[in-house]
Amino acid sequence: DDNSSRVSLTETLEAAQRNDVTIYAISTNSTAYFGSKEQERGDKTLKKFSEETGGKAFFPLKLQDLAGSFLDIHDELRSQYQIGYRPSNARMDGTFRRIRIDLADKRFKPRARTGYYMPKAGATSQK
C-alpha cells in the first residue's frame, strides 16, 4: 500500500497521458488468486495505467513465468505501429480527448491509449 506519495494515482496517470508515456507493467504479486485487498487494488491499478496509456499489464503466477513477461514486452515493442490524425476540434483548451480505433478486420484488436490531452493555447510543453 502506498502511503507516502506526494502525487495521487489520478495525477500520475494524467502526467503519463500528457507526456505520451506508454506503460508496460509486471506485477510481482505472488498471490494472484488469494491476495490481500491491497494487492488486488495494486494489480487493478497496474492494469488501468497500462490500458489507459496503450501498454499492457502482465501477471506472472510464478517466478519462472517472469522471463516470458519480459519477452512479451520485447515482442510488443518491436512490432508497434504509429498512426496519426488531425482532430476536427482544434481548440487548444487543455482537455482530455477520448479516441477509439476500429479495424475493418475484426480478427485483430488494436491496443492504444484511451485518449490524449490537447495542449492549452500558449502553454509550454511538459516534455
PDB file of C-alpha atoms in Angstrom:
ATOM      1  CA  ASP A   1       0.000   0.000   0.000  1.00  0.00           C
ATOM      2  CA  ASP A   2       1.343   3.396  -0.983  1.00  0.00           C
ATOM      3  CA  ASN A   3       1.179   5.758   1.964  1.00  0.00           C
ATOM      4  CA  SER A   4       3.916   8.269   1.256  1.00  0.00           C
ATOM      5  CA  SER A   5       3.358   9.591  -2.279  1.00  0.00           C
ATOM      6  CA  ARG A   6       3.004  13.288  -2.793  1.00  0.00           C
ATOM      7  CA  VAL A   7       1.131  12.773  -6.045  1.00  0.00           C
ATOM      8  CA  SER A   8      -2.168  10.920  -6.364  1.00  0.00           C
ATOM      9  CA  LEU A   9      -2.699   7.992  -8.731  1.00  0.00           C
ATOM     10  CA  THR A  10      -5.002  10.200 -10.819  1.00  0.00           C
ATOM     11  CA  GLU A  11      -2.308  12.876 -11.128  1.00  0.00           C
ATOM     12  CA  THR A  12       0.279  10.236 -12.011  1.00  0.00           C
ATOM     13  CA  LEU A  13      -1.896   8.772 -14.767  1.00  0.00           C
ATOM     14  CA  GLU A  14      -2.636  12.251 -16.113  1.00  0.00           C
ATOM     15  CA  ALA A  15       1.103  13.057 -16.210  1.00  0.00           C
ATOM     16  CA  ALA A  16       1.763   9.845 -18.154  1.00  0.00           C
ATOM     17  CA  GLN A  17      -1.012  10.686 -20.626  1.00  0.00           C
ATOM     18  CA  ARG A  18       0.101  14.297 -21.060  1.00  0.00           C
ATOM     19  CA  ASN A  19       3.653  13.152 -21.803  1.00  0.00           C
ATOM     20  CA  ASP A  20       2.760  10.307 -24.203  1.00  0.00           C
ATOM     21  CA  VAL A  21       4.119   7.608 -21.884  1.00  0.00           C
ATOM     22  CA  THR A  22       3.172   4.002 -22.614  1.00  0.00           C
ATOM     23  CA  ILE A  23       3.239   1.824 -19.509  1.00  0.00           C
ATOM     24  CA  TYR A  24       4.065  -1.875 -19.522  1.00  0.00           C
ATOM     25  CA  ALA A  25       3.746  -3.292 -16.015  1.00  0.00           C
ATOM     26  CA  ILE A  26       4.668  -6.615 -14.451  1.00  0.00           C
ATOM     27  CA  SER A  27       3.019  -7.498 -11.163  1.00  0.00           C
ATOM     28  CA  THR A  28       5.188  -9.092  -8.520  1.00  0.00           C
ATOM     29  CA  ASN A  29       2.121 -10.147  -6.569  1.00  0.00           C
ATOM     30  CA  SER A  30       2.769 -13.843  -5.988  1.00  0.00           C
ATOM     31  CA  THR A  31      -0.687 -14.432  -4.576  1.00  0.00           C
ATOM     32  CA  ALA A  32      -2.727 -13.501  -7.630  1.00  0.00           C
ATOM     33  CA  TYR A  33      -5.699 -15.658  -6.698  1.00  0.00           C
ATOM     34  CA  PHE A  34      -5.681 -15.341  -2.927  1.00  0.00           C
ATOM     35  CA  GLY A  35      -4.028 -11.966  -2.369  1.00  0.00           C
ATOM     36  CA  SER A  36      -4.999  -9.261   0.042  1.00  0.00           C
ATOM     37  CA  LYS A  37      -7.290  -6.388  -0.903  1.00  0.00           C
ATOM     38  CA  GLU A  38      -4.199  -4.139  -1.111  1.00  0.00           C
ATOM     39  CA  GLN A  39      -2.518  -6.480  -3.594  1.00  0.00           C
ATOM     40  CA  GLU A  40      -5.730  -6.726  -5.595  1.00  0.00           C
ATOM     41  CA  ARG A  41      -6.003  -2.917  -5.672  1.00  0.00           C
ATOM     42  CA  GLY A  42      -2.379  -2.665  -6.785  1.00  0.00           C
ATOM     43  CA  ASP A  43      -2.906  -5.123  -9.639  1.00  0.00           C
ATOM     44  CA  LYS A  44      -6.034  -3.243 -10.754  1.00  0.00           C
ATOM     45  CA  THR A  45      -4.012  -0.020 -10.762  1.00  0.00           C
ATOM     46  CA  LEU A  46      -1.267  -1.621 -12.889  1.00  0.00           C
ATOM     47  CA  LYS A  47      -3.902  -2.853 -15.341  1.00  0.00           C
ATOM     48  CA  LYS A  48      -5.640   0.542 -15.508  1.00  0.00           C
ATOM     49  CA  PHE A  49      -2.409   2.511 -16.017  1.00  0.00           C
ATOM     50  CA  SER A  50      -1.264   0.085 -18.705  1.00  0.00           C
ATOM     51  CA  GLU A  51      -4.556   0.053 -20.605  1.00  0.00           C
ATOM     52  CA  GLU A  52      -5.097   3.821 -20.387  1.00  0.00           C
ATOM     53  CA  THR A  53      -1.630   4.517 -21.825  1.00  0.00           C
ATOM     54  CA  GLY A  54      -1.730   1.893 -24.587  1.00  0.00           C
ATOM     55  CA  GLY A  55       0.518  -0.622 -22.839  1.00  0.00           C
ATOM     56  CA  LYS A  56      -0.220  -3.913 -21.160  1.00  0.00           C
ATOM     57  CA  ALA A  57      -0.003  -5.407 -17.677  1.00  0.00           C
ATOM     58  CA  PHE A  58       1.413  -8.861 -17.048  1.00  0.00           C
ATOM     59  CA  PHE A  59       0.590 -11.060 -14.077  1.00  0.00           C
ATOM     60  CA  PRO A  60       3.018 -13.997 -13.964  1.00  0.00           C
ATOM     61  CA  LEU A  61       1.960 -16.573 -11.387  1.00  0.00           C
ATOM     62  CA  LYS A  62       5.441 -17.971 -10.769  1.00  0.00           C
ATOM     63  CA  LEU A  63       8.960 -16.578 -10.842  1.00  0.00           C
ATOM     64  CA  GLN A  64       9.683 -18.881 -13.789  1.00  0.00           C
ATOM     65  CA  ASP A  65       6.979 -17.036 -15.794  1.00  0.00           C
ATOM     66  CA  LEU A  66       8.671 -13.654 -15.318  1.00  0.00           C
ATOM     67  CA  ALA A  67      11.057 -14.095 -18.261  1.00  0.00           C
ATOM     68  CA  GLY A  68       8.063 -14.762 -20.507  1.00  0.00           C
ATOM     69  CA  SER A  69       6.531 -11.433 -19.495  1.00  0.00           C
ATOM     70  CA  PHE A  70       9.717  -9.589 -20.463  1.00  0.00           C
ATOM     71  CA  LEU A  71       9.829 -11.441 -23.797  1.00  0.00           C
ATOM     72  CA  ASP A  72       6.200 -10.477 -24.457  1.00  0.00           C
ATOM     73  CA  ILE A  73       7.024  -6.816 -23.790  1.00  0.00           C
ATOM     74  CA  HIS A  74      10.079  -7.080 -26.041  1.00  0.00           C
ATOM     75  CA  ASP A  75       7.956  -8.522 -28.858  1.00  0.00           C
ATOM     76  CA  GLU A  76       5.307  -5.830 -28.398  1.00  0.00           C
ATOM     77  CA  LEU A  77       7.842  -3.021 -28.585  1.00  0.00           C
ATOM     78  CA  ARG A  78       9.366  -4.498 -31.749  1.00  0.00           C
ATOM     79  CA  SER A  79       6.041  -4.640 -33.581  1.00  0.00           C
ATOM     80  CA  GLN A  80       4.375  -1.324 -32.813  1.00  0.00           C
ATOM     81  CA  TYR A  81       2.765   0.866 -35.422  1.00  0.00           C
ATOM     82  CA  GLN A  82       2.080   4.538 -35.075  1.00  0.00           C
ATOM     83  CA  ILE A  83      -0.838   6.338 -36.654  1.00  0.00           C
ATOM     84  CA  GLY A  84      -1.756   9.985 -36.587  1.00  0.00           C
ATOM     85  CA  TYR A  85      -4.703  12.179 -37.349  1.00  0.00           C
ATOM     86  CA  ARG A  86      -5.766  15.787 -37.189  1.00  0.00           C
ATOM     87  CA  PRO A  87      -8.666  16.362 -34.756  1.00  0.00           C
ATOM     88  CA  SER A  88     -11.796  18.071 -36.038  1.00  0.00           C
ATOM     89  CA  ASN A  89     -11.961  20.039 -32.770  1.00  0.00           C
ATOM     90  CA  ALA A  90      -8.800  22.148 -32.963  1.00  0.00           C
ATOM     91  CA  ARG A  91      -9.473  24.188 -29.804  1.00  0.00           C
ATOM     92  CA  MET A  92      -6.323  24.386 -27.695  1.00  0.00           C
ATOM     93  CA  ASP A  93      -8.201  24.040 -24.413  1.00  0.00           C
ATOM     94  CA  GLY A  94      -6.154  21.515 -22.406  1.00  0.00           C
ATOM     95  CA  THR A  95      -8.995  18.985 -22.254  1.00  0.00           C
ATOM     96  CA  PHE A  96      -8.718  15.206 -22.428  1.00  0.00           C
ATOM     97  CA  ARG A  97      -9.890  13.869 -25.786  1.00  0.00           C
ATOM     98  CA  ARG A  98     -11.003  10.234 -25.996  1.00  0.00           C
ATOM     99  CA  ILE A  99     -10.021   8.247 -29.056  1.00  0.00           C
ATOM    100  CA  ARG A 100     -11.256   4.958 -30.478  1.00  0.00           C
ATOM    101  CA  ILE A 101      -9.646   2.806 -33.118  1.00  0.00           C
ATOM    102  CA  ASP A 102     -11.812   0.450 -35.168  1.00  0.00           C
ATOM    103  CA  LEU A 103     -10.301  -2.100 -37.525  1.00  0.00           C
ATOM    104  CA  ALA A 104     -12.077  -3.467 -40.577  1.00  0.00           C
ATOM    105  CA  ASP A 105     -10.701  -6.936 -39.840  1.00  0.00           C
ATOM    106  CA  LYS A 106     -12.306  -7.914 -36.522  1.00  0.00           C
ATOM    107  CA  ARG A 107      -9.798 -10.748 -36.008  1.00  0.00           C
ATOM    108  CA  PHE A 108      -7.359  -8.115 -34.782  1.00  0.00           C
ATOM    109  CA  LYS A 109      -7.692  -5.961 -31.703  1.00  0.00           C
ATOM    110  CA  PRO A 110      -5.750  -2.710 -31.539  1.00  0.00           C
ATOM    111  CA  ARG A 111      -4.166  -1.651 -28.285  1.00  0.00           C
ATOM    112  CA  ALA A 112      -3.871   2.090 -27.961  1.00  0.00           C
ATOM    113  CA  ARG A 113      -4.074   4.797 -25.376  1.00  0.00           C
ATOM    114  CA  THR A 114      -7.630   5.812 -24.473  1.00  0.00           C
ATOM    115  CA  GLY A 115      -7.039   9.433 -25.404  1.00  0.00           C
ATOM    116  CA  TYR A 116      -4.755  12.428 -25.170  1.00  0.00           C
ATOM    117  CA  TYR A 117      -4.663  15.888 -23.663  1.00  0.00           C
ATOM    118  CA  MET A 118      -4.948  18.722 -26.156  1.00  0.00           C
ATOM    119  CA  PRO A 119      -2.375  21.366 -25.183  1.00  0.00           C
ATOM    120  CA  LYS A 120      -3.621  24.699 -23.892  1.00  0.00           C
ATOM    121  CA  ALA A 121      -3.035  27.714 -26.082  1.00  0.00           C
ATOM    122  CA  GLY A 122       0.185  29.409 -25.034  1.00  0.00           C
ATOM    123  CA  ALA A 123       1.200  26.582 -22.694  1.00  0.00           C
ATOM    124  CA  THR A 124       4.737  25.282 -22.797  1.00  0.00           C
ATOM    125  CA  SER A 125       5.354  21.593 -23.392  1.00  0.00           C
ATOM    126  CA  GLN A 126       5.830  19.365 -20.327  1.00  0.00           C
ATOM    127  CA  LYS A 127       8.266  17.080 -22.175  1.00  0.00           C
TER     128      LYS A 127
END
